[in-house]
Every structure is written in C-alpha cells, then in structure tokens.
PDB file of C-alpha atoms in Angstrom:
ATOM      1  CA  LEU C   4     191.326 219.909 119.673  1.00  0.00           C
ATOM      2  CA  ALA C   5     188.512 217.749 121.053  1.00  0.00           C
ATOM      3  CA  PHE C   6     187.349 216.651 117.524  1.00  0.00           C
ATOM      4  CA  PHE C   7     190.978 215.626 116.812  1.00  0.00           C
ATOM      5  CA  ALA C   8     191.466 213.727 120.052  1.00  0.00           C
ATOM      6  CA  LEU C   9     188.148 211.901 119.298  1.00  0.00           C
ATOM      7  CA  LEU C  10     189.283 210.872 115.849  1.00  0.00           C
ATOM      8  CA  LEU C  11     192.719 209.694 117.378  1.00  0.00           C
ATOM      9  CA  ALA C  12     190.878 207.651 119.978  1.00  0.00           C
ATOM     10  CA  VAL C  13     188.490 206.009 117.544  1.00  0.00           C
ATOM     11  CA  SER C  14     191.071 205.327 115.099  1.00  0.00           C
ATOM     12  CA  GLY C  15     193.427 203.801 117.768  1.00  0.00           C
ATOM     13  CA  CYS C  16     190.481 201.554 119.053  1.00  0.00           C
ATOM     14  CA  SER C  17     191.058 197.731 118.721  1.00  0.00           C
ATOM     15  CA  ARG C  18     189.828 194.501 120.182  1.00  0.00           C
ATOM     16  CA  ALA C  19     192.119 192.628 122.608  1.00  0.00           C
ATOM     17  CA  PRO C  20     192.537 188.992 121.717  1.00  0.00           C
ATOM     18  CA  PHE C  21     191.245 186.396 124.284  1.00  0.00           C
ATOM     19  CA  THR C  22     188.633 188.561 125.811  1.00  0.00           C
ATOM     20  CA  ASN C  23     187.564 190.899 122.990  1.00  0.00           C
ATOM     21  CA  ARG C  24     187.931 193.876 125.385  1.00  0.00           C
ATOM     22  CA  LEU C  25     188.061 197.352 123.509  1.00  0.00           C
ATOM     23  CA  GLN C  26     191.567 198.764 123.853  1.00  0.00           C
ATOM     24  CA  LEU C  27     193.367 201.918 122.844  1.00  0.00           C
ATOM     25  CA  ASN C  28     196.456 201.508 120.793  1.00  0.00           C
ATOM     26  CA  LEU C  29     197.872 204.340 119.201  1.00  0.00           C
ATOM     27  CA  VAL C  30     201.583 202.840 118.882  1.00  0.00           C
ATOM     28  CA  PRO C  31     202.271 200.741 115.611  1.00  0.00           C
ATOM     29  CA  ASP C  32     203.551 197.039 116.387  1.00  0.00           C
ATOM     30  CA  PRO C  33     206.839 197.514 114.662  1.00  0.00           C
ATOM     31  CA  LEU C  34     207.850 200.391 116.666  1.00  0.00           C
ATOM     32  CA  MET C  35     207.031 198.555 119.951  1.00  0.00           C
ATOM     33  CA  VAL C  36     208.803 195.613 118.740  1.00  0.00           C
ATOM     34  CA  SER C  37     212.012 197.440 117.908  1.00  0.00           C
ATOM     35  CA  LEU C  38     211.646 198.998 121.474  1.00  0.00           C
ATOM     36  CA  GLY C  39     211.240 195.832 122.947  1.00  0.00           C
ATOM     37  CA  GLU C  40     214.447 194.618 121.328  1.00  0.00           C
ATOM     38  CA  ALA C  41     216.495 197.424 122.492  1.00  0.00           C
ATOM     39  CA  THR C  42     215.169 197.478 125.993  1.00  0.00           C
ATOM     40  CA  TYR C  43     215.813 193.743 126.401  1.00  0.00           C
ATOM     41  CA  GLY C  44     219.274 193.906 125.361  1.00  0.00           C
ATOM     42  CA  GLU C  45     219.988 196.796 127.724  1.00  0.00           C
ATOM     43  CA  MET C  46     218.193 195.186 130.731  1.00  0.00           C
ATOM     44  CA  LEU C  47     219.899 191.970 130.274  1.00  0.00           C
ATOM     45  CA  GLY C  48     223.440 193.819 129.874  1.00  0.00           C
ATOM     46  CA  GLN C  49     222.867 194.956 133.514  1.00  0.00           C
ATOM     47  CA  VAL C  50     222.480 191.683 135.252  1.00  0.00           C
ATOM     48  CA  SER C  51     223.848 188.070 135.233  1.00  0.00           C
ATOM     49  CA  VAL C  52     222.118 185.742 133.016  1.00  0.00           C
ATOM     50  CA  GLU C  53     222.022 181.913 133.467  1.00  0.00           C
ATOM     51  CA  ARG C  54     223.380 180.172 130.128  1.00  0.00           C
ATOM     52  CA  ASN C  55     223.530 176.484 129.503  1.00  0.00           C
ATOM     53  CA  THR C  56     222.188 175.321 132.855  1.00  0.00           C
ATOM     54  CA  GLU C  57     219.252 173.002 133.099  1.00  0.00           C
ATOM     55  CA  ASP C  58     217.045 175.565 134.272  1.00  0.00           C
ATOM     56  CA  SER C  59     217.824 177.799 131.497  1.00  0.00           C
ATOM     57  CA  ARG C  60     217.289 174.945 129.035  1.00  0.00           C
ATOM     58  CA  VAL C  61     213.957 174.123 130.504  1.00  0.00           C
ATOM     59  CA  LEU C  62     212.862 177.714 130.253  1.00  0.00           C
ATOM     60  CA  LYS C  63     213.796 177.949 126.583  1.00  0.00           C
ATOM     61  CA  ARG C  64     212.125 174.659 125.898  1.00  0.00           C
ATOM     62  CA  VAL C  65     208.951 175.979 127.658  1.00  0.00           C
ATOM     63  CA  GLY C  66     209.035 179.107 126.082  1.00  0.00           C
ATOM     64  CA  ARG C  67     209.293 177.799 122.528  1.00  0.00           C
ATOM     65  CA  ARG C  68     206.470 175.420 122.931  1.00  0.00           C
ATOM     66  CA  ILE C  69     204.162 178.287 124.438  1.00  0.00           C
ATOM     67  CA  SER C  70     205.164 180.776 121.714  1.00  0.00           C
ATOM     68  CA  ARG C  71     204.694 178.030 119.165  1.00  0.00           C
ATOM     69  CA  VAL C  72     201.190 177.871 120.074  1.00  0.00           C
ATOM     70  CA  ALA C  73     200.619 181.707 120.252  1.00  0.00           C
ATOM     71  CA  ARG C  74     201.343 181.804 116.410  1.00  0.00           C
ATOM     72  CA  LYS C  75     203.107 185.161 116.142  1.00  0.00           C
ATOM     73  CA  PRO C  76     206.230 184.360 113.989  1.00  0.00           C
ATOM     74  CA  SER C  77     206.894 187.924 113.420  1.00  0.00           C
ATOM     75  CA  TYR C  78     208.127 188.350 117.126  1.00  0.00           C
ATOM     76  CA  ARG C  79     211.675 186.856 117.550  1.00  0.00           C
ATOM     77  CA  TRP C  80     210.861 185.367 120.869  1.00  0.00           C
ATOM     78  CA  ARG C  81     213.797 185.360 123.556  1.00  0.00           C
ATOM     79  CA  TYR C  82     213.860 183.730 127.022  1.00  0.00           C
ATOM     80  CA  ALA C  83     216.609 184.798 129.706  1.00  0.00           C
ATOM     81  CA  LEU C  84     216.708 183.285 133.108  1.00  0.00           C
ATOM     82  CA  ILE C  85     218.250 186.095 135.196  1.00  0.00           C
ATOM     83  CA  ASP C  86     220.323 184.736 138.352  1.00  0.00           C
ATOM     84  CA  ASP C  87     218.596 186.429 141.140  1.00  0.00           C
ATOM     85  CA  ASP C  88     217.335 184.242 143.830  1.00  0.00           C
ATOM     86  CA  ASP C  89     215.787 187.144 145.836  1.00  0.00           C
ATOM     87  CA  THR C  90     213.388 188.100 143.044  1.00  0.00           C
ATOM     88  CA  ILE C  91     210.189 186.166 142.421  1.00  0.00           C
ATOM     89  CA  ASN C  92     209.004 187.673 139.268  1.00  0.00           C
ATOM     90  CA  ALA C  93     209.008 187.259 135.377  1.00  0.00           C
ATOM     91  CA  TRP C  94     208.101 189.933 132.766  1.00  0.00           C
ATOM     92  CA  CYS C  95     207.691 190.373 128.887  1.00  0.00           C
ATOM     93  CA  LEU C  96     208.608 193.313 126.549  1.00  0.00           C
ATOM     94  CA  PRO C  97     206.975 193.924 123.342  1.00  0.00           C
ATOM     95  CA  GLY C  98     207.847 191.617 120.820  1.00  0.00           C
ATOM     96  CA  GLY C  99     208.191 188.497 122.781  1.00  0.00           C
ATOM     97  CA  LYS C 100     211.233 189.328 124.837  1.00  0.00           C
ATOM     98  CA  ILE C 101     210.678 187.368 127.971  1.00  0.00           C
ATOM     99  CA  ALA C 102     212.681 187.103 131.333  1.00  0.00           C
ATOM    100  CA  PHE C 103     212.266 184.914 134.419  1.00  0.00           C
ATOM    101  CA  TYR C 104     214.263 185.398 137.748  1.00  0.00           C
ATOM    102  CA  SER C 105     215.672 182.289 139.378  1.00  0.00           C
ATOM    103  CA  GLY C 106     213.921 183.165 142.492  1.00  0.00           C
ATOM    104  CA  ILE C 107     210.587 182.280 140.957  1.00  0.00           C
ATOM    105  CA  LEU C 108     211.634 178.693 140.184  1.00  0.00           C
ATOM    106  CA  PRO C 109     210.994 177.186 143.598  1.00  0.00           C
ATOM    107  CA  VAL C 110     207.478 178.732 143.518  1.00  0.00           C
ATOM    108  CA  LEU C 111     206.622 177.106 140.196  1.00  0.00           C
ATOM    109  CA  LYS C 112     207.899 173.760 141.238  1.00  0.00           C
ATOM    110  CA  ASN C 113     207.789 172.171 137.874  1.00  0.00           C
ATOM    111  CA  GLU C 114     207.151 172.756 134.070  1.00  0.00           C
ATOM    112  CA  ALA C 115     203.361 173.202 134.522  1.00  0.00           C
ATOM    113  CA  GLY C 116     204.046 176.015 136.825  1.00  0.00           C
ATOM    114  CA  MET C 117     206.687 177.569 134.380  1.00  0.00           C
ATOM    115  CA  SER C 118     204.118 176.976 131.603  1.00  0.00           C
ATOM    116  CA  PHE C 119     201.397 178.991 133.342  1.00  0.00           C
ATOM    117  CA  VAL C 120     203.633 181.938 133.918  1.00  0.00           C
ATOM    118  CA  MET C 121     205.201 181.666 130.501  1.00  0.00           C
ATOM    119  CA  GLY C 122     201.791 181.761 128.915  1.00  0.00           C
ATOM    120  CA  HIS C 123     200.981 184.698 131.097  1.00  0.00           C
ATOM    121  CA  GLU C 124     203.961 186.600 129.824  1.00  0.00           C
ATOM    122  CA  VAL C 125     203.332 185.622 126.159  1.00  0.00           C
ATOM    123  CA  GLY C 126     199.632 186.858 126.802  1.00  0.00           C
ATOM    124  CA  HIS C 127     200.866 190.264 127.406  1.00  0.00           C
ATOM    125  CA  ALA C 128     202.914 190.234 124.314  1.00  0.00           C
ATOM    126  CA  MET C 129     199.997 189.054 122.073  1.00  0.00           C
ATOM    127  CA  ALA C 130     197.489 191.391 123.697  1.00  0.00           C
ATOM    128  CA  HIS C 131     199.868 194.453 123.123  1.00  0.00           C
ATOM    129  CA  HIS C 132     199.631 195.430 126.607  1.00  0.00           C
ATOM    130  CA  SER C 133     202.539 197.555 126.519  1.00  0.00           C
ATOM    131  CA  ALA C 134     201.471 199.485 123.559  1.00  0.00           C
ATOM    132  CA  GLU C 135     198.040 200.126 125.264  1.00  0.00           C
ATOM    133  CA  ARG C 136     199.789 201.230 128.311  1.00  0.00           C
ATOM    134  CA  LEU C 137     202.034 203.651 126.390  1.00  0.00           C
ATOM    135  CA  SER C 138     199.003 204.933 124.433  1.00  0.00           C
ATOM    136  CA  GLN C 139     196.974 205.371 127.808  1.00  0.00           C
ATOM    137  CA  GLN C 140     199.782 207.371 129.324  1.00  0.00           C
ATOM    138  CA  THR C 141     200.418 209.308 126.322  1.00  0.00           C
ATOM    139  CA  ALA C 142     196.592 210.183 126.165  1.00  0.00           C
ATOM    140  CA  VAL C 143     196.456 211.168 129.706  1.00  0.00           C
ATOM    141  CA  LEU C 144     199.538 213.240 129.454  1.00  0.00           C
ATOM    142  CA  GLY C 145     198.024 214.967 126.471  1.00  0.00           C
ATOM    143  CA  GLY C 146     194.916 215.607 128.223  1.00  0.00           C
ATOM    144  CA  LEU C 147     196.752 217.058 131.378  1.00  0.00           C
ATOM    145  CA  THR C 148     198.691 219.273 129.114  1.00  0.00           C
ATOM    146  CA  ALA C 149     195.769 220.490 127.240  1.00  0.00           C
ATOM    147  CA  MET C 150     194.096 221.357 130.526  1.00  0.00           C
ATOM    148  CA  TYR C 151     196.900 222.803 131.882  1.00  0.00           C
ATOM    149  CA  LEU C 152     197.295 225.175 129.019  1.00  0.00           C
ATOM    150  CA  TYR C 153     193.768 226.052 128.847  1.00  0.00           C
ATOM    151  CA  LEU C 154     193.746 227.177 132.601  1.00  0.00           C
ATOM    152  CA  ASP C 155     197.077 228.919 132.008  1.00  0.00           C
ATOM    153  CA  LYS C 156     195.600 231.065 129.055  1.00  0.00           C
ATOM    154  CA  LYS C 157     191.987 231.452 129.861  1.00  0.00           C
ATOM    155  CA  SER C 158     191.633 231.112 133.677  1.00  0.00           C
ATOM    156  CA  GLU C 159     192.822 233.549 136.394  1.00  0.00           C
ATOM    157  CA  MET C 160     193.267 230.827 138.714  1.00  0.00           C
ATOM    158  CA  PRO C 161     196.472 231.433 140.953  1.00  0.00           C
ATOM    159  CA  ASP C 162     199.448 229.252 140.233  1.00  0.00           C
ATOM    160  CA  GLU C 163     199.470 227.368 143.379  1.00  0.00           C
ATOM    161  CA  ALA C 164     195.516 226.346 142.853  1.00  0.00           C
ATOM    162  CA  ARG C 165     196.243 225.379 139.318  1.00  0.00           C
ATOM    163  CA  ASN C 166     199.143 223.147 140.341  1.00  0.00           C
ATOM    164  CA  MET C 167     197.100 221.667 143.089  1.00  0.00           C
ATOM    165  CA  LEU C 168     194.188 220.882 140.598  1.00  0.00           C
ATOM    166  CA  MET C 169     196.600 219.528 137.902  1.00  0.00           C
ATOM    167  CA  ALA C 170     198.225 217.215 140.738  1.00  0.00           C
ATOM    168  CA  ALA C 171     194.576 216.085 141.891  1.00  0.00           C
ATOM    169  CA  LEU C 172     193.653 215.356 138.175  1.00  0.00           C
ATOM    170  CA  GLY C 173     196.942 213.263 137.688  1.00  0.00           C
ATOM    171  CA  ILE C 174     196.373 211.247 140.663  1.00  0.00           C
ATOM    172  CA  GLY C 175     192.637 210.725 139.954  1.00  0.00           C
ATOM    173  CA  LEU C 176     193.525 209.670 136.305  1.00  0.00           C
ATOM    174  CA  GLU C 177     196.083 207.322 137.601  1.00  0.00           C
ATOM    175  CA  VAL C 178     193.621 205.609 140.112  1.00  0.00           C
ATOM    176  CA  GLY C 179     190.587 205.927 138.251  1.00  0.00           C
ATOM    177  CA  ILE C 180     191.949 204.957 134.754  1.00  0.00           C
ATOM    178  CA  LEU C 181     195.514 203.497 134.545  1.00  0.00           C
ATOM    179  CA  LEU C 182     195.374 201.275 137.603  1.00  0.00           C
ATOM    180  CA  PRO C 183     192.042 199.622 136.663  1.00  0.00           C
ATOM    181  CA  PHE C 184     193.621 198.812 133.102  1.00  0.00           C
ATOM    182  CA  SER C 185     196.607 197.400 134.617  1.00  0.00           C
ATOM    183  CA  ARG C 186     194.553 194.713 136.579  1.00  0.00           C
ATOM    184  CA  ALA C 187     192.621 194.262 133.285  1.00  0.00           C
ATOM    185  CA  HIS C 188     195.956 193.410 131.649  1.00  0.00           C
ATOM    186  CA  GLU C 189     196.811 190.982 134.293  1.00  0.00           C
ATOM    187  CA  ARG C 190     193.283 189.147 134.191  1.00  0.00           C
ATOM    188  CA  GLU C 191     193.898 189.080 130.385  1.00  0.00           C
ATOM    189  CA  ALA C 192     197.226 187.563 130.504  1.00  0.00           C
ATOM    190  CA  ASP C 193     196.018 184.976 133.056  1.00  0.00           C
ATOM    191  CA  VAL C 194     193.185 183.925 130.545  1.00  0.00           C
ATOM    192  CA  ALA C 195     195.765 183.718 127.774  1.00  0.00           C
ATOM    193  CA  GLY C 196     198.213 181.823 129.986  1.00  0.00           C
ATOM    194  CA  LEU C 197     195.635 179.144 130.693  1.00  0.00           C
ATOM    195  CA  MET C 198     194.944 178.869 126.998  1.00  0.00           C
ATOM    196  CA  PHE C 199     198.558 178.726 126.034  1.00  0.00           C
ATOM    197  CA  MET C 200     199.368 176.346 128.818  1.00  0.00           C
ATOM    198  CA  SER C 201     196.633 173.822 127.949  1.00  0.00           C
TER     199      SER C 201
END
C-alpha cells in the first residue's frame, strides 16, 4: 500500500506554471474541464446574471484580453457577471469558467483593477489549482481511511479513542497541509494576475 501510494504521488507530481512549485495533480485536465463546465452552468442557473449591460461587456472584453495572453485555446473561456451587489468576490472553475459578483465592481474602480482580478482568476485555471486541491483532498482522505482501517483491524484501541485520534489527524492535516497550499495557490494566482495584467 505504501509503495502504491508513493508511486501514485510521484506519477502525479508536476510543476506549477509561473512559480515552478512542485504540485500533486492526480486528476486529468479533460476531466476537470468537463467538471468545470457542468458546475458553471449549474451555479449560474441559480443566480441572476447580468447580460448586455455595460459592466458585463467590459468584463467580457477584459476576460478575452487576459485569456488570450494565457494562451490556452483548449479552454472555452466564459465570463459572467452575477447581479449581487452585496458580494465582493470573483471565482474561477476549471477550464476557464469565471464569474464576478457586481459587488466587486466599486472596489475594482476601473479596467486595470478588473484586469488584475481577472488575471488572478485565469491564473488559478492555468495553474490547475482545482485539480491540485482535489488531488490533495483525495490523498488526505485515502490516508485517513487507510489509517482508520489499520487501527480498526490491528489495534485494540477503543472506538471512542480511535474516533478522537482520527478527528485530530483530520484537523491537523487540514491546518498543516491543505490550508498552507490554499495560501500558496492565492499567492501563485497573484503572480499570474500581475503577469497577465501587464
């Protein structure tokens, strides 16, 4: 099991663009792209999307310019402006599916501000952060499951103690591994955002 896990980890290692950081990516890009496409349609179906407004046209114009620089034609880049003045946020799904909330527009102030945030979101897509996050979560879940099964079969630890140990390990892995990678993803997307924006 340990050999298989090591082999899987080594075969799934790649280098992140922009920063050359070693990353674990076990999920193939075509699978992530189709997942992003399906999720994007579902998420936008639950909100009000601005169409044919000046703000939505500017968003699409900036998005096209930034994604053209990213040089990833296999992604079908999409840009949506969600009509929600209370939310100051933007996000990107795999395959270049990007959404901005209208509440972020006053913070951005102009196309330059929008270009940085758009570049940041495009950077997430280009660096395959969603696939890396899914790979990390899969590895953590697999490790926790293996540990639980081992303790269940090979240990005489009481159920309550085993459950407390597993909960502590889960929290430790979240804080010690997953959260730092999340911060690294944000820094990496900032670097990409500046490059694409310029």
